[in-house]
Amino acid sequence: MAGRKYGLDLGTMNIRIFQGGHGLVVYEKNMIAIQRKKEVAAIGNDAFEMYERTPASIVISNPVRDGVIADINNMNKVAEALLKKCGCTTGFMRNNSFYLAVPSDVTEVEKRAYFDLIAHSAYNTHNIFVVEKPLAAALGENVDVKSKKGMMIVDMGAGTTEITVITMGGIVVSKLLKMGGNTINASICQLVKERHHLVIGDKTAEYLKLELGHAIPGQGRGKTVFGRDVITGLPSKAEVSDHLVFDAMKNYLFQVVRTIRNIMETIPPELSGDIIENGIYFTGGTTLIPELDRLFNASLRVKVVFAPKPLESTVRGLGVIMDHASDYKDLTFSLRDAAFE
Ligand SMILES: Nc1ncnc2c1ncn2[C@@H]1O[C@H](COP(=O)(O)OP(=O)(O)OP(=O)(O)O)[C@@H](O)[C@H]1O
Ligand SMILES: [Mg+2]
């Protein structure tokens, strides 16, 4: 049987798998629910459904934290279950190839965890390639990463924001901020507690962000949410305004703008000139905040290009690399070769 190719983007919040010849076959929450410390109660979207609704005997967690695999045992369990869903079975023929997107600004030990994830399980593994996430994300947006012109891509995810300058298929500079959509949610929880004396869960904060999040303040909208009163400990509710949600987002957005500016100031003028000419590419789920393009355009004074499907750019870029393996050979790094050197 011919070998199969799988591309995996293991995000802090979402896991996506692209299968050669099939397209995007898995798109689920990167979560696991463990019962009584060892039994798997649920994986992926099913675990997310249970999140913040379970008894103390069930613990729900994300195996990827701040963009890197933090809990290899649970990551193994999630990957195994989801790869099984798309027909990647174990056996003797070693003919499957795996393409894993990894953040570029992480340690070798952190990168190694991606190799261990696939190598230590029997997925008929023929080879494992790692691709730096920003390169995959750019390819997923049809950007010619091999061009001699410099380009900048900003991936605003759940746990990380990665700002990268690319030229001729290589990364010139990459800065990984351990901040993203989760930072906004935590800040919403904090402000609701301070201003309304109400303790809300992460899911409620996400709801407020999706309903009221807007990069331009002053829409004057509000939503009623339920939580626990800080003083009495009893269930209570409050009307939360979009001003509060904007306040919860602004520090993070300011930090992203500041980091982009710093990078633009430190790279050679030829590259910054190219970036000004081509525009800055934005992707990742957090770029779905309405009017963010207007805010960035005004504060950076550079054209901004927003991905139409920002949650899928990276995994679709892996698909491009898998389908044109010989064209993009120099963008992939085989960890198997490195391991057996
Ligand atoms: N409409 C929206 N408005 C604002 N934020 C959104 C919207 N839709 C999704 N998000 C946010 O996008 C984030 C998920 O994006 P993405 O899937 O790119 O992250 P990830 O790949 O899991 O994380 P990372 O790349 O940081 O490891 C979540 O924080 C989610 O709240
Ligand atoms: Mg991501």
Coordinates of C-alpha atoms and ligand atoms in Angstrom, one line a residue:
M1 CA 0.0 0.0 0.0
A2 CA 1.3 3.5 -0.9
G3 CA 2.4 5.6 2.0
R4 CA 0.3 8.3 3.4
K5 CA 1.2 11.9 4.4
Y6 CA -0.1 13.7 7.4
G7 CA 0.5 17.3 8.4
L8 CA -0.1 18.3 12.0
D9 CA -0.5 21.7 13.5
L10 CA -0.7 21.2 17.3
G11 CA -1.9 24.6 18.6
T12 CA -2.4 25.7 22.2
M13 CA -6.2 25.6 21.6
N14 CA -6.8 23.8 18.4
I15 CA -5.3 20.7 16.7
R16 CA -5.6 20.3 12.9
I17 CA -4.6 17.4 10.7
F18 CA -4.2 17.6 6.9
Q19 CA -4.0 14.3 5.0
G20 CA -2.3 14.2 1.6
G21 CA -5.0 13.7 -1.1
H22 CA -7.8 14.4 1.4
G23 CA -7.3 17.9 2.8
L24 CA -8.2 19.0 6.3
V25 CA -9.5 15.9 8.0
V26 CA -9.3 16.8 11.7
Y27 CA -10.0 20.2 13.3
E28 CA -10.7 19.8 17.1
K29 CA -9.9 21.4 20.4
N30 CA -6.4 20.3 21.6
M31 CA -7.8 19.1 25.0
I32 CA -8.0 15.9 27.1
A33 CA -10.2 15.0 30.1
I34 CA -8.7 12.5 32.5
Q35 CA -10.8 10.7 35.1
R36 CA -9.4 9.5 38.4
K37 CA -5.9 10.5 37.4
K38 CA -5.4 8.0 34.6
E39 CA -8.5 7.0 32.5
V40 CA -9.2 9.0 29.4
A41 CA -12.7 10.4 29.7
A42 CA -12.8 12.5 26.5
I43 CA -10.5 13.9 23.8
G44 CA -10.7 17.0 21.5
N45 CA -14.1 18.7 21.1
D46 CA -15.7 16.2 23.5
A47 CA -13.3 17.2 26.2
F48 CA -14.0 20.9 25.5
E49 CA -17.7 20.2 25.9
M50 CA -17.0 18.9 29.4
Y51 CA -14.6 21.8 30.3
E52 CA -15.7 23.7 33.4
R53 CA -18.7 21.4 33.9
T54 CA -17.0 18.4 35.5
P55 CA -16.7 17.0 39.0
A56 CA -13.3 17.2 40.8
S57 CA -12.4 13.7 39.8
I58 CA -12.1 14.7 36.1
V59 CA -9.2 17.0 35.1
I60 CA -9.3 18.7 31.7
S61 CA -6.1 20.2 30.3
N62 CA -4.3 21.3 27.1
P63 CA -1.2 19.3 26.4
V64 CA 0.3 22.2 24.4
R65 CA 1.1 25.3 26.5
D66 CA 2.5 28.6 25.1
G67 CA 2.7 26.9 21.7
V68 CA 4.9 24.0 22.7
I69 CA 4.2 20.4 23.9
A70 CA 4.2 20.7 27.7
D71 CA 2.6 17.3 28.5
I72 CA 3.9 14.6 26.2
N73 CA 1.9 11.8 27.7
N74 CA -1.4 13.5 27.2
M75 CA -0.3 14.9 23.8
N76 CA 0.4 11.3 22.8
K77 CA -3.1 10.2 23.8
V78 CA -4.8 13.1 21.9
A79 CA -2.6 12.5 18.7
E80 CA -3.3 8.8 18.8
A81 CA -7.0 9.2 19.1
L82 CA -7.3 11.8 16.4
L83 CA -4.9 10.1 13.9
K84 CA -6.9 7.0 14.4
K85 CA -10.0 9.0 13.4
C86 CA -8.4 9.7 10.0
G87 CA -7.4 6.1 9.4
C88 CA -3.7 6.3 10.5
T89 CA -3.4 2.8 11.9
T90 CA -0.5 0.9 13.4
G91 CA 1.2 -2.0 11.6
F92 CA 4.5 -3.3 10.0
M93 CA 4.8 -1.3 6.8
R94 CA 6.8 1.8 7.6
N95 CA 5.4 4.0 4.9
N96 CA 3.7 7.0 6.5
S97 CA 5.3 10.5 6.5
F98 CA 4.5 13.1 9.1
Y99 CA 5.0 16.9 8.7
L100 CA 4.8 18.8 12.0
A101 CA 4.6 22.5 12.4
V102 CA 6.8 23.8 15.2
P103 CA 7.4 27.3 16.5
S104 CA 10.8 28.6 15.3
D105 CA 11.8 30.5 18.4
V106 CA 11.9 27.5 20.8
T107 CA 14.7 25.3 22.3
E108 CA 16.0 22.1 20.6
V109 CA 14.5 20.1 23.5
E110 CA 11.1 21.6 22.9
K111 CA 11.4 20.7 19.2
R112 CA 12.5 17.2 20.0
A113 CA 9.2 16.5 21.8
Y114 CA 7.5 16.7 18.4
F115 CA 9.7 13.9 17.1
D116 CA 9.2 11.8 20.2
L117 CA 5.4 12.2 19.8
I118 CA 5.4 10.4 16.5
A119 CA 8.5 8.2 16.8
H120 CA 7.5 6.5 20.0
S121 CA 4.2 5.4 18.8
A122 CA 3.7 2.9 16.0
Y123 CA 2.2 4.9 13.2
N124 CA 4.0 3.0 10.4
T125 CA 6.4 5.9 10.4
H126 CA 8.6 6.2 7.5
N127 CA 9.8 9.7 8.2
I128 CA 9.1 12.8 10.3
F129 CA 9.7 16.3 9.1
V130 CA 9.4 19.5 11.0
V131 CA 8.5 22.7 9.3
E132 CA 8.8 26.1 11.1
K133 CA 5.3 27.3 11.7
P134 CA 5.7 30.8 10.2
L135 CA 6.9 29.3 6.9
A136 CA 3.9 26.9 6.8
A137 CA 1.5 29.7 7.7
A138 CA 2.9 31.9 4.9
L139 CA 2.6 29.1 2.3
G140 CA -0.9 28.5 3.5
E141 CA -1.7 32.1 2.5
N142 CA -0.1 31.6 -0.9
V143 CA 2.8 33.8 -0.1
D144 CA 5.9 33.0 -2.1
V145 CA 8.3 32.4 0.8
K146 CA 11.2 31.7 -1.6
S147 CA 11.1 35.2 -3.1
K148 CA 14.1 37.4 -2.7
K149 CA 11.8 40.0 -1.2
G150 CA 11.5 40.2 2.5
M151 CA 8.1 39.6 4.1
M152 CA 6.6 39.6 7.6
I153 CA 4.0 37.2 8.9
V154 CA 2.3 37.6 12.3
D155 CA 0.5 34.6 13.7
M156 CA -1.8 35.5 16.6
G157 CA -2.9 32.2 18.1
A158 CA -4.4 31.3 21.5
G159 CA -1.2 30.9 23.6
T160 CA 1.4 32.6 21.3
T161 CA 1.9 35.4 18.9
E162 CA 4.8 34.8 16.5
I163 CA 6.2 37.6 14.5
T164 CA 8.6 36.5 11.7
V165 CA 10.6 38.0 8.9
I166 CA 11.2 35.7 6.0
T167 CA 13.3 35.9 2.8
M168 CA 14.5 33.3 0.3
G169 CA 12.8 30.5 2.1
G170 CA 14.6 31.2 5.4
I171 CA 13.7 33.0 8.6
V172 CA 15.7 36.2 9.3
V173 CA 14.2 37.0 12.7
S174 CA 11.4 35.5 14.7
K175 CA 10.0 36.7 18.0
L176 CA 7.6 34.5 20.0
L177 CA 5.4 36.3 22.5
K178 CA 3.8 34.0 25.0
M179 CA 0.5 35.8 24.6
G180 CA -2.6 35.4 22.5
G181 CA -6.3 34.9 22.7
N182 CA -5.9 33.1 26.1
T183 CA -4.2 36.3 27.5
I184 CA -7.3 38.3 26.5
N185 CA -9.6 35.8 28.1
A186 CA -7.6 35.8 31.4
S187 CA -7.7 39.6 31.3
I188 CA -11.5 39.6 30.8
C189 CA -11.9 37.3 33.8
Q190 CA -9.7 39.7 35.9
L191 CA -11.6 42.9 34.9
V192 CA -15.1 41.3 35.4
K193 CA -13.9 40.3 38.9
E194 CA -12.6 43.8 39.6
R195 CA -15.4 45.8 38.1
H196 CA -18.4 43.6 38.7
H197 CA -17.2 41.5 41.7
L198 CA -18.1 38.4 39.7
V199 CA -16.0 35.3 39.2
I200 CA -16.5 33.9 35.7
G201 CA -15.1 30.9 33.9
D202 CA -12.8 30.8 30.8
K203 CA -15.7 29.8 28.6
T204 CA -17.7 32.8 29.6
A205 CA -14.7 35.0 29.0
E206 CA -14.4 33.5 25.5
Y207 CA -18.1 34.1 24.9
L208 CA -17.7 37.8 25.9
K209 CA -14.7 38.1 23.6
L210 CA -16.5 36.6 20.6
E211 CA -19.7 38.6 21.2
L212 CA -18.2 42.0 22.2
G213 CA -14.6 42.0 21.0
H214 CA -13.9 44.9 18.7
A215 CA -10.6 46.6 17.9
I216 CA -12.3 50.1 17.8
P217 CA -13.8 51.0 21.2
G218 CA -17.1 52.7 21.9
Q219 CA -19.8 50.5 20.3
G220 CA -21.8 50.7 23.5
R221 CA -23.0 47.1 23.5
G222 CA -23.3 44.7 26.5
K223 CA -24.0 41.1 27.4
T224 CA -25.4 39.5 30.6
V225 CA -23.2 36.8 32.0
F226 CA -23.5 34.5 35.0
G227 CA -20.8 33.7 37.6
R228 CA -20.2 33.7 41.3
D229 CA -20.3 36.7 43.5
V230 CA -16.9 37.4 45.0
I231 CA -18.3 38.4 48.4
T232 CA -21.3 36.2 49.0
G233 CA -20.0 33.2 46.9
L234 CA -23.6 32.8 45.5
P235 CA -24.5 32.6 41.8
S236 CA -24.9 36.1 40.4
K237 CA -25.0 37.9 37.1
A238 CA -23.7 41.1 35.6
E239 CA -24.1 43.2 32.4
V240 CA -20.6 43.4 30.8
S241 CA -19.9 46.2 28.3
D242 CA -17.7 46.1 25.2
H243 CA -15.6 48.8 26.8
L244 CA -14.5 46.2 29.4
V245 CA -13.6 43.7 26.6
F246 CA -11.7 46.4 24.8
D247 CA -9.8 47.2 27.9
A248 CA -8.9 43.5 28.3
M249 CA -7.6 43.4 24.8
K250 CA -5.6 46.6 24.5
N251 CA -2.4 45.7 26.5
Y252 CA -2.0 42.6 24.3
L253 CA -2.6 44.4 21.1
F254 CA -0.3 47.3 22.1
Q255 CA 2.4 44.7 22.8
V256 CA 2.0 43.1 19.3
V257 CA 2.2 46.6 17.7
R258 CA 5.3 47.5 19.8
T259 CA 7.1 44.2 18.9
I260 CA 6.4 44.6 15.2
R261 CA 7.8 48.2 15.3
N262 CA 10.9 47.0 17.1
I263 CA 11.5 44.4 14.5
M264 CA 11.0 46.8 11.7
E265 CA 13.5 49.1 13.3
T266 CA 16.2 46.5 13.7
I267 CA 16.1 44.7 10.3
P268 CA 18.1 46.0 7.3
P269 CA 16.3 48.8 5.5
E270 CA 16.2 46.7 2.3
L271 CA 14.0 44.2 4.1
S272 CA 11.8 46.7 5.9
G273 CA 11.4 48.4 2.5
D274 CA 10.1 45.2 1.0
I275 CA 7.7 44.7 3.9
I276 CA 6.3 48.2 3.6
E277 CA 5.8 47.5 -0.1
N278 CA 4.1 44.1 0.3
G279 CA 2.3 44.7 3.5
I280 CA 2.4 42.7 6.7
Y281 CA 0.5 39.3 6.6
F282 CA -1.6 38.4 9.6
T283 CA -3.0 35.0 10.5
G284 CA -4.1 32.9 13.5
G285 CA -7.6 32.8 15.2
T286 CA -7.1 36.0 17.2
T287 CA -6.9 38.1 14.0
L288 CA -10.7 37.4 13.8
I289 CA -11.3 40.3 16.2
P290 CA -13.5 42.7 14.1
E291 CA -11.8 45.8 12.8
L292 CA -8.3 44.7 13.8
D293 CA -7.1 45.4 10.3
R294 CA -8.1 49.1 10.7
L295 CA -6.4 49.3 14.1
F296 CA -3.1 47.8 12.9
N297 CA -3.2 49.8 9.7
A298 CA -3.6 53.0 11.6
S299 CA -1.0 52.2 14.3
L300 CA 1.6 50.7 12.1
R301 CA 1.1 52.9 9.0
V302 CA 1.7 49.9 6.8
K303 CA -0.6 48.0 4.5
V304 CA -2.0 44.9 6.4
V305 CA -3.1 41.7 4.7
F306 CA -5.5 39.5 6.8
A307 CA -5.8 35.8 6.1
P308 CA -9.3 34.8 5.0
K309 CA -9.2 31.5 6.9
P310 CA -6.7 32.3 9.7
L311 CA -7.5 29.2 11.8
E312 CA -6.3 27.0 9.0
S313 CA -3.3 28.8 7.4
T314 CA -0.5 26.7 9.1
V315 CA -2.0 23.3 8.4
R316 CA -2.9 24.2 4.8
G317 CA 0.7 25.3 4.3
L318 CA 1.8 21.9 5.5
G319 CA -0.5 20.5 2.8
V320 CA 1.2 22.6 0.2
I321 CA 4.6 21.3 1.4
M322 CA 3.4 17.7 1.4
D323 CA 1.9 18.0 -2.1
H324 CA 5.1 19.6 -3.6
A325 CA 7.7 17.8 -1.4
S326 CA 10.5 18.2 -3.9
D327 CA 9.9 22.0 -4.4
Y328 CA 10.0 22.6 -0.7
K329 CA 12.6 20.1 0.5
D330 CA 14.8 22.8 1.8
L331 CA 12.0 24.1 4.1
T332 CA 11.7 20.8 5.9
F333 CA 14.0 19.3 8.4
S334 CA 14.0 15.6 9.0
L335 CA 14.4 14.8 12.7
R336 CA 14.9 11.2 11.9
D337 CA 18.1 12.0 10.0
A338 CA 19.3 14.1 12.9
A339 CA 18.4 11.4 15.4
F340 CA 20.4 8.7 13.6
E341 CA 23.4 10.8 12.7
Ligands
LIG1 N1 -14.0 35.6 16.2 C1 -13.0 35.6 17.0 N2 -12.6 36.7 17.6 C2 -11.6 36.8 18.4 N3 -10.8 35.7 18.7 C3 -11.1 34.5 18.1 C4 -12.2 34.4 17.2 N4 -12.3 33.1 16.8 C5 -11.3 32.5 17.4 N5 -10.6 33.3 18.2 C6 -9.4 33.0 19.1 O1 -8.4 32.4 18.3 C7 -7.6 31.5 19.2 C8 -7.4 30.2 18.5 O2 -6.6 30.5 17.3 P1 -5.6 29.4 16.7 O3 -6.3 28.2 16.4 O4 -4.9 30.1 15.6 O5 -4.6 29.2 18.0 P2 -3.7 27.9 18.3 O6 -3.0 27.5 17.0 O7 -4.5 26.8 18.9 O8 -2.7 28.5 19.3 P3 -1.1 28.8 19.2 O9 -0.8 29.0 17.8 O10 -0.9 30.0 20.1 O11 -0.4 27.6 19.8 C9 -8.4 31.4 20.5 O12 -7.8 32.2 21.5 C10 -9.8 31.9 20.1 O13 -10.4 32.6 21.2
MG2 MG -1.3 28.2 16.0

